[in-house]
Amino acid sequence: VEETKEVEEETYVSPIDFSELRAQNSDVQSWISIDGTNVDYPVMNSGDESYLHLSFDGEKSSQGSLFMDPASDDSLTIIYGHNMKNGSMFHDVDRFNNKDFFEAHQSVKLYEEDKESELSPVVCMYGKADDSLRGIKSAEDLKAFAENKTVSNGEIPEEIGSLVVLVTCNYVGSDFRTYLVCEYK
């Protein structure tokens, strides 16, 4: 007599309680965490840039919240956050311009209600704020974007899949940004 064993599919259970977060604010899209840094926050998505100056609770805040660019899609997700002097928000993203820091922090986790993704930083660059970032769809687009930037660490890959780019202020020049480009592992 042969027994048939049912294969149970494991249901993903996020370590982040999205039900609780969404009860507080329905604009929560995901959660980002970078091991060994202060980056451990919800990522908001309201379809605009209002969270640049709004806290998670929707109150005016100079710190703002981490938020997705409205132009983000499945191939390119752009997440913005302030570079706060007190070390909060995306302050540590700017530190990826330091070679030792870049090499020591190669695990970025992006949590969603139904899945968890591990990302790996592949290149960090800084330069003038540049909305052409939204048009990156290929390695050639990424190379063109980097032409007027300083690549501080990593290398622009020959081929790219889906990317997540973390963007924060960089204070080496007027209206400069740090762009940390990450690929899914």
PDB file of N, CA and C in Angstrom, residues 66-160:
ATOM      1  N   LEU A  66      10.986  57.445   4.381  1.00  0.00           N
ATOM      2  CA  LEU A  66      11.482  56.845   3.153  1.00  0.00           C
ATOM      3  C   LEU A  66      10.282  56.649   2.242  1.00  0.00           C
ATOM      4  N   PHE A  67      10.448  56.955   0.956  1.00  0.00           N
ATOM      5  CA  PHE A  67       9.312  56.813   0.055  1.00  0.00           C
ATOM      6  C   PHE A  67       9.755  56.405  -1.339  1.00  0.00           C
ATOM      7  N   MET A  68       8.835  55.737  -2.035  1.00  0.00           N
ATOM      8  CA  MET A  68       9.087  55.286  -3.404  1.00  0.00           C
ATOM      9  C   MET A  68       8.798  56.403  -4.381  1.00  0.00           C
ATOM     10  N   ASP A  69       9.637  56.484  -5.391  1.00  0.00           N
ATOM     11  CA  ASP A  69       9.399  57.410  -6.497  1.00  0.00           C
ATOM     12  C   ASP A  69       8.130  56.963  -7.215  1.00  0.00           C
ATOM     13  N   PRO A  70       7.263  57.909  -7.570  1.00  0.00           N
ATOM     14  CA  PRO A  70       6.031  57.541  -8.281  1.00  0.00           C
ATOM     15  C   PRO A  70       6.279  56.830  -9.612  1.00  0.00           C
ATOM     16  N   ALA A  71       7.459  56.993 -10.201  1.00  0.00           N
ATOM     17  CA  ALA A  71       7.772  56.348 -11.481  1.00  0.00           C
ATOM     18  C   ALA A  71       8.301  54.922 -11.312  1.00  0.00           C
ATOM     19  N   SER A  72       8.429  54.444 -10.080  1.00  0.00           N
ATOM     20  CA  SER A  72       8.946  53.088  -9.845  1.00  0.00           C
ATOM     21  C   SER A  72       8.048  52.055 -10.502  1.00  0.00           C
ATOM     22  N   ASP A  73       8.696  50.979 -10.993  1.00  0.00           N
ATOM     23  CA  ASP A  73       7.954  49.859 -11.575  1.00  0.00           C
ATOM     24  C   ASP A  73       8.708  48.567 -11.261  1.00  0.00           C
ATOM     25  N   ASP A  74       8.307  47.459 -11.887  1.00  0.00           N
ATOM     26  CA  ASP A  74       8.923  46.166 -11.580  1.00  0.00           C
ATOM     27  C   ASP A  74      10.402  46.096 -11.937  1.00  0.00           C
ATOM     28  N   SER A  75      10.847  46.884 -12.911  1.00  0.00           N
ATOM     29  CA  SER A  75      12.251  46.805 -13.318  1.00  0.00           C
ATOM     30  C   SER A  75      13.137  47.817 -12.588  1.00  0.00           C
ATOM     31  N   LEU A  76      12.529  48.891 -12.059  1.00  0.00           N
ATOM     32  CA  LEU A  76      13.313  49.924 -11.381  1.00  0.00           C
ATOM     33  C   LEU A  76      12.504  50.509 -10.229  1.00  0.00           C
ATOM     34  N   THR A  77      12.976  50.263  -9.028  1.00  0.00           N
ATOM     35  CA  THR A  77      12.368  50.840  -7.836  1.00  0.00           C
ATOM     36  C   THR A  77      13.337  51.873  -7.289  1.00  0.00           C
ATOM     37  N   ILE A  78      12.850  53.083  -7.094  1.00  0.00           N
ATOM     38  CA  ILE A  78      13.674  54.162  -6.559  1.00  0.00           C
ATOM     39  C   ILE A  78      13.101  54.540  -5.199  1.00  0.00           C
ATOM     40  N   ILE A  79      13.958  54.520  -4.177  1.00  0.00           N
ATOM     41  CA  ILE A  79      13.535  54.869  -2.820  1.00  0.00           C
ATOM     42  C   ILE A  79      14.370  56.051  -2.350  1.00  0.00           C
ATOM     43  N   TYR A  80      13.684  57.102  -1.915  1.00  0.00           N
ATOM     44  CA  TYR A  80      14.335  58.316  -1.427  1.00  0.00           C
ATOM     45  C   TYR A  80      14.243  58.400   0.094  1.00  0.00           C
ATOM     46  N   GLY A  81      15.242  59.031   0.677  1.00  0.00           N
ATOM     47  CA  GLY A  81      15.222  59.314   2.109  1.00  0.00           C
ATOM     48  C   GLY A  81      16.211  60.408   2.424  1.00  0.00           C
ATOM     49  N   HIS A  82      15.900  61.184   3.457  1.00  0.00           N
ATOM     50  CA  HIS A  82      16.797  62.267   3.868  1.00  0.00           C
ATOM     51  C   HIS A  82      18.073  61.717   4.489  1.00  0.00           C
ATOM     52  N   ASN A  83      19.167  62.464   4.320  1.00  0.00           N
ATOM     53  CA  ASN A  83      20.457  62.186   4.939  1.00  0.00           C
ATOM     54  C   ASN A  83      20.501  63.047   6.202  1.00  0.00           C
ATOM     55  N   MET A  84      20.048  62.484   7.324  1.00  0.00           N
ATOM     56  CA  MET A  84      19.932  63.248   8.562  1.00  0.00           C
ATOM     57  C   MET A  84      21.256  63.261   9.335  1.00  0.00           C
ATOM     58  N   LYS A  85      21.621  64.436   9.838  1.00  0.00           N
ATOM     59  CA  LYS A  85      22.871  64.582  10.596  1.00  0.00           C
ATOM     60  C   LYS A  85      22.900  63.709  11.844  1.00  0.00           C
ATOM     61  N   ASN A  86      21.705  63.377  12.392  1.00  0.00           N
ATOM     62  CA  ASN A  86      21.667  62.552  13.605  1.00  0.00           C
ATOM     63  C   ASN A  86      21.855  61.057  13.297  1.00  0.00           C
ATOM     64  N   GLY A  87      22.103  60.723  12.032  1.00  0.00           N
ATOM     65  CA  GLY A  87      22.375  59.334  11.656  1.00  0.00           C
ATOM     66  C   GLY A  87      21.136  58.548  11.260  1.00  0.00           C
ATOM     67  N   SER A  88      19.972  59.169  11.281  1.00  0.00           N
ATOM     68  CA  SER A  88      18.742  58.449  10.958  1.00  0.00           C
ATOM     69  C   SER A  88      18.423  58.511   9.465  1.00  0.00           C
ATOM     70  N   MET A  89      17.324  57.889   9.123  1.00  0.00           N
ATOM     71  CA  MET A  89      16.807  57.794   7.758  1.00  0.00           C
ATOM     72  C   MET A  89      17.892  57.211   6.828  1.00  0.00           C
ATOM     73  N   PHE A  90      18.227  57.882   5.719  1.00  0.00           N
ATOM     74  CA  PHE A  90      19.197  57.341   4.764  1.00  0.00           C
ATOM     75  C   PHE A  90      20.606  57.911   4.962  1.00  0.00           C
ATOM     76  N   HIS A  91      20.923  58.391   6.163  1.00  0.00           N
ATOM     77  CA  HIS A  91      22.281  58.891   6.437  1.00  0.00           C
ATOM     78  C   HIS A  91      23.331  57.829   6.073  1.00  0.00           C
ATOM     79  N   ASP A  92      23.069  56.573   6.460  1.00  0.00           N
ATOM     80  CA  ASP A  92      24.054  55.511   6.200  1.00  0.00           C
ATOM     81  C   ASP A  92      24.173  55.159   4.723  1.00  0.00           C
ATOM     82  N   VAL A  93      23.173  55.478   3.913  1.00  0.00           N
ATOM     83  CA  VAL A  93      23.291  55.235   2.467  1.00  0.00           C
ATOM     84  C   VAL A  93      24.424  56.080   1.900  1.00  0.00           C
ATOM     85  N   ASP A  94      24.558  57.321   2.369  1.00  0.00           N
ATOM     86  CA  ASP A  94      25.655  58.177   1.905  1.00  0.00           C
ATOM     87  C   ASP A  94      27.014  57.594   2.294  1.00  0.00           C
ATOM     88  N   ARG A  95      27.066  56.828   3.365  1.00  0.00           N
ATOM     89  CA  ARG A  95      28.324  56.226   3.823  1.00  0.00           C
ATOM     90  C   ARG A  95      28.822  55.131   2.870  1.00  0.00           C
ATOM     91  N   PHE A  96      27.969  54.655   1.947  1.00  0.00           N
ATOM     92  CA  PHE A  96      28.401  53.661   0.962  1.00  0.00           C
ATOM     93  C   PHE A  96      29.434  54.234  -0.001  1.00  0.00           C
ATOM     94  N   ASN A  97      29.648  55.542   0.029  1.00  0.00           N
ATOM     95  CA  ASN A  97      30.722  56.145  -0.769  1.00  0.00           C
ATOM     96  C   ASN A  97      32.096  55.796  -0.214  1.00  0.00           C
ATOM     97  N   ASN A  98      32.165  55.317   1.035  1.00  0.00           N
ATOM     98  CA  ASN A  98      33.405  54.873   1.663  1.00  0.00           C
ATOM     99  C   ASN A  98      33.627  53.402   1.300  1.00  0.00           C
ATOM    100  N   LYS A  99      34.793  53.085   0.744  1.00  0.00           N
ATOM    101  CA  LYS A  99      35.094  51.735   0.255  1.00  0.00           C
ATOM    102  C   LYS A  99      34.901  50.655   1.325  1.00  0.00           C
ATOM    103  N   ASP A 100      35.438  50.880   2.517  1.00  0.00           N
ATOM    104  CA  ASP A 100      35.316  49.874   3.578  1.00  0.00           C
ATOM    105  C   ASP A 100      33.856  49.660   3.970  1.00  0.00           C
ATOM    106  N   PHE A 101      33.099  50.749   4.062  1.00  0.00           N
ATOM    107  CA  PHE A 101      31.680  50.651   4.418  1.00  0.00           C
ATOM    108  C   PHE A 101      30.920  49.895   3.334  1.00  0.00           C
ATOM    109  N   PHE A 102      31.169  50.239   2.080  1.00  0.00           N
ATOM    110  CA  PHE A 102      30.526  49.577   0.947  1.00  0.00           C
ATOM    111  C   PHE A 102      30.771  48.070   0.993  1.00  0.00           C
ATOM    112  N   GLU A 103      32.018  47.687   1.173  1.00  0.00           N
ATOM    113  CA  GLU A 103      32.374  46.265   1.166  1.00  0.00           C
ATOM    114  C   GLU A 103      31.817  45.517   2.372  1.00  0.00           C
ATOM    115  N   ALA A 104      31.661  46.193   3.503  1.00  0.00           N
ATOM    116  CA  ALA A 104      31.200  45.548   4.733  1.00  0.00           C
ATOM    117  C   ALA A 104      29.673  45.437   4.828  1.00  0.00           C
ATOM    118  N   HIS A 105      28.949  46.108   3.940  1.00  0.00           N
ATOM    119  CA  HIS A 105      27.483  46.146   4.034  1.00  0.00           C
ATOM    120  C   HIS A 105      26.851  45.726   2.706  1.00  0.00           C
ATOM    121  N   GLN A 106      26.958  44.444   2.422  1.00  0.00           N
ATOM    122  CA  GLN A 106      26.483  43.923   1.139  1.00  0.00           C
ATOM    123  C   GLN A 106      25.142  43.193   1.237  1.00  0.00           C
ATOM    124  N   SER A 107      24.394  43.439   2.297  1.00  0.00           N
ATOM    125  CA  SER A 107      23.084  42.804   2.423  1.00  0.00           C
ATOM    126  C   SER A 107      22.016  43.856   2.729  1.00  0.00           C
ATOM    127  N   VAL A 108      21.151  44.060   1.754  1.00  0.00           N
ATOM    128  CA  VAL A 108      20.012  44.959   1.904  1.00  0.00           C
ATOM    129  C   VAL A 108      18.771  44.090   1.801  1.00  0.00           C
ATOM    130  N   LYS A 109      17.876  44.200   2.773  1.00  0.00           N
ATOM    131  CA  LYS A 109      16.655  43.400   2.742  1.00  0.00           C
ATOM    132  C   LYS A 109      15.454  44.294   2.490  1.00  0.00           C
ATOM    133  N   LEU A 110      14.614  43.849   1.589  1.00  0.00           N
ATOM    134  CA  LEU A 110      13.380  44.552   1.265  1.00  0.00           C
ATOM    135  C   LEU A 110      12.238  43.593   1.570  1.00  0.00           C
ATOM    136  N   TYR A 111      11.421  43.959   2.553  1.00  0.00           N
ATOM    137  CA  TYR A 111      10.306  43.126   2.980  1.00  0.00           C
ATOM    138  C   TYR A 111       9.009  43.659   2.391  1.00  0.00           C
ATOM    139  N   GLU A 112       8.216  42.747   1.861  1.00  0.00           N
ATOM    140  CA  GLU A 112       6.868  43.068   1.431  1.00  0.00           C
ATOM    141  C   GLU A 112       5.951  42.094   2.154  1.00  0.00           C
ATOM    142  N   GLU A 113       4.676  42.348   2.079  1.00  0.00           N
ATOM    143  CA  GLU A 113       3.744  41.504   2.817  1.00  0.00           C
ATOM    144  C   GLU A 113       3.852  40.037   2.412  1.00  0.00           C
ATOM    145  N   ASP A 114       4.097  39.774   1.134  1.00  0.00           N
ATOM    146  CA  ASP A 114       4.085  38.398   0.638  1.00  0.00           C
ATOM    147  C   ASP A 114       5.459  37.827   0.278  1.00  0.00           C
ATOM    148  N   LYS A 115       6.517  38.635   0.474  1.00  0.00           N
ATOM    149  CA  LYS A 115       7.844  38.112   0.150  1.00  0.00           C
ATOM    150  C   LYS A 115       8.933  38.979   0.777  1.00  0.00           C
ATOM    151  N   GLU A 116      10.112  38.395   0.785  1.00  0.00           N
ATOM    152  CA  GLU A 116      11.305  39.067   1.294  1.00  0.00           C
ATOM    153  C   GLU A 116      12.365  38.940   0.215  1.00  0.00           C
ATOM    154  N   SER A 117      13.012  40.045  -0.110  1.00  0.00           N
ATOM    155  CA  SER A 117      14.042  40.030  -1.146  1.00  0.00           C
ATOM    156  C   SER A 117      15.363  40.486  -0.553  1.00  0.00           C
ATOM    157  N   GLU A 118      16.431  39.823  -0.966  1.00  0.00           N
ATOM    158  CA  GLU A 118      17.759  40.266  -0.566  1.00  0.00           C
ATOM    159  C   GLU A 118      18.397  40.950  -1.763  1.00  0.00           C
ATOM    160  N   LEU A 119      18.945  42.108  -1.501  1.00  0.00           N
ATOM    161  CA  LEU A 119      19.582  42.909  -2.535  1.00  0.00           C
ATOM    162  C   LEU A 119      21.059  43.027  -2.223  1.00  0.00           C
ATOM    163  N   SER A 120      21.826  43.250  -3.264  1.00  0.00           N
ATOM    164  CA  SER A 120      23.259  43.446  -3.112  1.00  0.00           C
ATOM    165  C   SER A 120      23.651  44.765  -3.781  1.00  0.00           C
ATOM    166  N   PRO A 121      24.276  45.687  -3.033  1.00  0.00           N
ATOM    167  CA  PRO A 121      24.757  46.916  -3.663  1.00  0.00           C
ATOM    168  C   PRO A 121      25.829  46.582  -4.699  1.00  0.00           C
ATOM    169  N   VAL A 122      25.668  47.123  -5.917  1.00  0.00           N
ATOM    170  CA  VAL A 122      26.647  46.845  -6.968  1.00  0.00           C
ATOM    171  C   VAL A 122      27.467  48.073  -7.335  1.00  0.00           C
ATOM    172  N   VAL A 123      26.895  49.258  -7.201  1.00  0.00           N
ATOM    173  CA  VAL A 123      27.638  50.473  -7.502  1.00  0.00           C
ATOM    174  C   VAL A 123      27.060  51.629  -6.683  1.00  0.00           C
ATOM    175  N   CYS A 124      27.961  52.469  -6.203  1.00  0.00           N
ATOM    176  CA  CYS A 124      27.564  53.682  -5.501  1.00  0.00           C
ATOM    177  C   CYS A 124      28.208  54.853  -6.235  1.00  0.00           C
ATOM    178  N   MET A 125      27.396  55.884  -6.456  1.00  0.00           N
ATOM    179  CA  MET A 125      27.909  57.070  -7.144  1.00  0.00           C
ATOM    180  C   MET A 125      27.265  58.313  -6.545  1.00  0.00           C
ATOM    181  N   TYR A 126      27.879  59.442  -6.813  1.00  0.00           N
ATOM    182  CA  TYR A 126      27.282  60.693  -6.361  1.00  0.00           C
ATOM    183  C   TYR A 126      27.470  61.759  -7.430  1.00  0.00           C
ATOM    184  N   GLY A 127      26.580  62.735  -7.389  1.00  0.00           N
ATOM    185  CA  GLY A 127      26.624  63.831  -8.351  1.00  0.00           C
ATOM    186  C   GLY A 127      25.349  64.643  -8.242  1.00  0.00           C
ATOM    187  N   LYS A 128      25.168  65.551  -9.162  1.00  0.00           N
ATOM    188  CA  LYS A 128      23.998  66.429  -9.180  1.00  0.00           C
ATOM    189  C   LYS A 128      22.706  65.614  -9.181  1.00  0.00           C
ATOM    190  N   ALA A 129      21.676  66.151  -8.532  1.00  0.00           N
ATOM    191  CA  ALA A 129      20.350  65.532  -8.588  1.00  0.00           C
ATOM    192  C   ALA A 129      19.968  65.387 -10.057  1.00  0.00           C
ATOM    193  N   ASP A 130      19.447  64.230 -10.427  1.00  0.00           N
ATOM    194  CA  ASP A 130      19.244  63.934 -11.843  1.00  0.00           C
ATOM    195  C   ASP A 130      18.026  63.032 -12.020  1.00  0.00           C
ATOM    196  N   ASP A 131      16.937  63.613 -12.527  1.00  0.00           N
ATOM    197  CA  ASP A 131      15.707  62.859 -12.729  1.00  0.00           C
ATOM    198  C   ASP A 131      15.803  61.835 -13.853  1.00  0.00           C
ATOM    199  N   SER A 132      16.874  61.870 -14.654  1.00  0.00           N
ATOM    200  CA  SER A 132      17.005  60.861 -15.709  1.00  0.00           C
ATOM    201  C   SER A 132      17.176  59.460 -15.113  1.00  0.00           C
ATOM    202  N   LEU A 133      17.417  59.401 -13.802  1.00  0.00           N
ATOM    203  CA  LEU A 133      17.473  58.123 -13.092  1.00  0.00           C
ATOM    204  C   LEU A 133      16.218  57.305 -13.386  1.00  0.00           C
ATOM    205  N   ARG A 134      15.082  57.981 -13.495  1.00  0.00           N
ATOM    206  CA  ARG A 134      13.797  57.304 -13.718  1.00  0.00           C
ATOM    207  C   ARG A 134      13.742  56.545 -15.045  1.00  0.00           C
ATOM    208  N   GLY A 135      14.620  56.868 -15.981  1.00  0.00           N
ATOM    209  CA  GLY A 135      14.590  56.249 -17.298  1.00  0.00           C
ATOM    210  C   GLY A 135      15.517  55.065 -17.465  1.00  0.00           C
ATOM    211  N   ILE A 136      16.162  54.611 -16.396  1.00  0.00           N
ATOM    212  CA  ILE A 136      17.114  53.503 -16.513  1.00  0.00           C
ATOM    213  C   ILE A 136      16.360  52.193 -16.734  1.00  0.00           C
ATOM    214  N   LYS A 137      16.576  51.608 -17.906  1.00  0.00           N
ATOM    215  CA  LYS A 137      15.950  50.325 -18.255  1.00  0.00           C
ATOM    216  C   LYS A 137      16.980  49.302 -18.719  1.00  0.00           C
ATOM    217  N   SER A 138      18.229  49.752 -18.912  1.00  0.00           N
ATOM    218  CA  SER A 138      19.274  48.849 -19.408  1.00  0.00           C
ATOM    219  C   SER A 138      20.619  49.248 -18.809  1.00  0.00           C
ATOM    220  N   ALA A 139      21.606  48.385 -19.000  1.00  0.00           N
ATOM    221  CA  ALA A 139      22.955  48.689 -18.532  1.00  0.00           C
ATOM    222  C   ALA A 139      23.488  49.935 -19.245  1.00  0.00           C
ATOM    223  N   GLU A 140      23.126  50.101 -20.506  1.00  0.00           N
ATOM    224  CA  GLU A 140      23.561  51.292 -21.258  1.00  0.00           C
ATOM    225  C   GLU A 140      22.964  52.563 -20.644  1.00  0.00           C
ATOM    226  N   ASP A 141      21.691  52.485 -20.241  1.00  0.00           N
ATOM    227  CA  ASP A 141      21.047  53.633 -19.579  1.00  0.00           C
ATOM    228  C   ASP A 141      21.761  53.970 -18.272  1.00  0.00           C
ATOM    229  N   LEU A 142      22.134  52.925 -17.519  1.00  0.00           N
ATOM    230  CA  LEU A 142      22.833  53.139 -16.252  1.00  0.00           C
ATOM    231  C   LEU A 142      24.205  53.766 -16.498  1.00  0.00           C
ATOM    232  N   LYS A 143      24.907  53.301 -17.533  1.00  0.00           N
ATOM    233  CA  LYS A 143      26.212  53.879 -17.878  1.00  0.00           C
ATOM    234  C   LYS A 143      26.066  55.342 -18.274  1.00  0.00           C
ATOM    235  N   ALA A 144      25.033  55.653 -19.051  1.00  0.00           N
ATOM    236  CA  ALA A 144      24.791  57.049 -19.457  1.00  0.00           C
ATOM    237  C   ALA A 144      24.470  57.910 -18.242  1.00  0.00           C
ATOM    238  N   PHE A 145      23.684  57.375 -17.314  1.00  0.00           N
ATOM    239  CA  PHE A 145      23.344  58.110 -16.092  1.00  0.00           C
ATOM    240  C   PHE A 145      24.605  58.418 -15.283  1.00  0.00           C
ATOM    241  N   ALA A 146      25.538  57.477 -15.252  1.00  0.00           N
ATOM    242  CA  ALA A 146      26.755  57.612 -14.447  1.00  0.00           C
ATOM    243  C   ALA A 146      27.802  58.535 -15.075  1.00  0.00           C
ATOM    244  N   GLU A 147      27.629  58.909 -16.340  1.00  0.00           N
ATOM    245  CA  GLU A 147      28.658  59.694 -17.033  1.00  0.00           C
ATOM    246  C   GLU A 147      29.027  60.993 -16.331  1.00  0.00           C
ATOM    247  N   ASN A 148      28.068  61.693 -15.770  1.00  0.00           N
ATOM    248  CA  ASN A 148      28.354  62.963 -15.098  1.00  0.00           C
ATOM    249  C   ASN A 148      28.377  62.814 -13.584  1.00  0.00           C
ATOM    250  N   LYS A 149      28.600  61.588 -13.111  1.00  0.00           N
ATOM    251  CA  LYS A 149      28.653  61.301 -11.680  1.00  0.00           C
ATOM    252  C   LYS A 149      30.039  60.775 -11.327  1.00  0.00           C
ATOM    253  N   THR A 150      30.326  60.746 -10.051  1.00  0.00           N
ATOM    254  CA  THR A 150      31.549  60.124  -9.561  1.00  0.00           C
ATOM    255  C   THR A 150      31.188  58.753  -9.012  1.00  0.00           C
ATOM    256  N   VAL A 151      31.720  57.701  -9.633  1.00  0.00           N
ATOM    257  CA  VAL A 151      31.508  56.350  -9.129  1.00  0.00           C
ATOM    258  C   VAL A 151      32.500  56.146  -7.996  1.00  0.00           C
ATOM    259  N   SER A 152      31.974  56.020  -6.779  1.00  0.00           N
ATOM    260  CA  SER A 152      32.846  55.911  -5.613  1.00  0.00           C
ATOM    261  C   SER A 152      33.191  54.468  -5.270  1.00  0.00           C
ATOM    262  N   ASN A 153      32.286  53.543  -5.561  1.00  0.00           N
ATOM    263  CA  ASN A 153      32.511  52.131  -5.233  1.00  0.00           C
ATOM    264  C   ASN A 153      31.724  51.233  -6.159  1.00  0.00           C
ATOM    265  N   GLY A 154      32.250  50.023  -6.338  1.00  0.00           N
ATOM    266  CA  GLY A 154      31.579  49.051  -7.183  1.00  0.00           C
ATOM    267  C   GLY A 154      31.790  49.366  -8.653  1.00  0.00           C
ATOM    268  N   GLU A 155      31.099  48.622  -9.479  1.00  0.00           N
ATOM    269  CA  GLU A 155      31.206  48.796 -10.930  1.00  0.00           C
ATOM    270  C   GLU A 155      29.828  48.711 -11.553  1.00  0.00           C
ATOM    271  N   ILE A 156      29.662  49.416 -12.637  1.00  0.00           N
ATOM    272  CA  ILE A 156      28.407  49.331 -13.379  1.00  0.00           C
ATOM    273  C   ILE A 156      28.408  47.989 -14.102  1.00  0.00           C
ATOM    274  N   PRO A 157      27.387  47.164 -13.839  1.00  0.00           N
ATOM    275  CA  PRO A 157      27.369  45.839 -14.461  1.00  0.00           C
ATOM    276  C   PRO A 157      27.164  45.908 -15.972  1.00  0.00           C
ATOM    277  N   GLU A 158      27.639  44.870 -16.656  1.00  0.00           N
ATOM    278  CA  GLU A 158      27.478  44.778 -18.112  1.00  0.00           C
ATOM    279  C   GLU A 158      26.018  44.501 -18.478  1.00  0.00           C
ATOM    280  N   GLU A 159      25.334  43.780 -17.607  1.00  0.00           N
ATOM    281  CA  GLU A 159      23.917  43.493 -17.800  1.00  0.00           C
ATOM    282  C   GLU A 159      23.211  43.744 -16.483  1.00  0.00           C
ATOM    283  N   ILE A 160      21.958  44.191 -16.580  1.00  0.00           N
ATOM    284  CA  ILE A 160      21.200  44.429 -15.352  1.00  0.00           C
ATOM    285  C   ILE A 160      19.854  43.731 -15.425  1.00  0.00           C
TER     286      ILE A 160
END
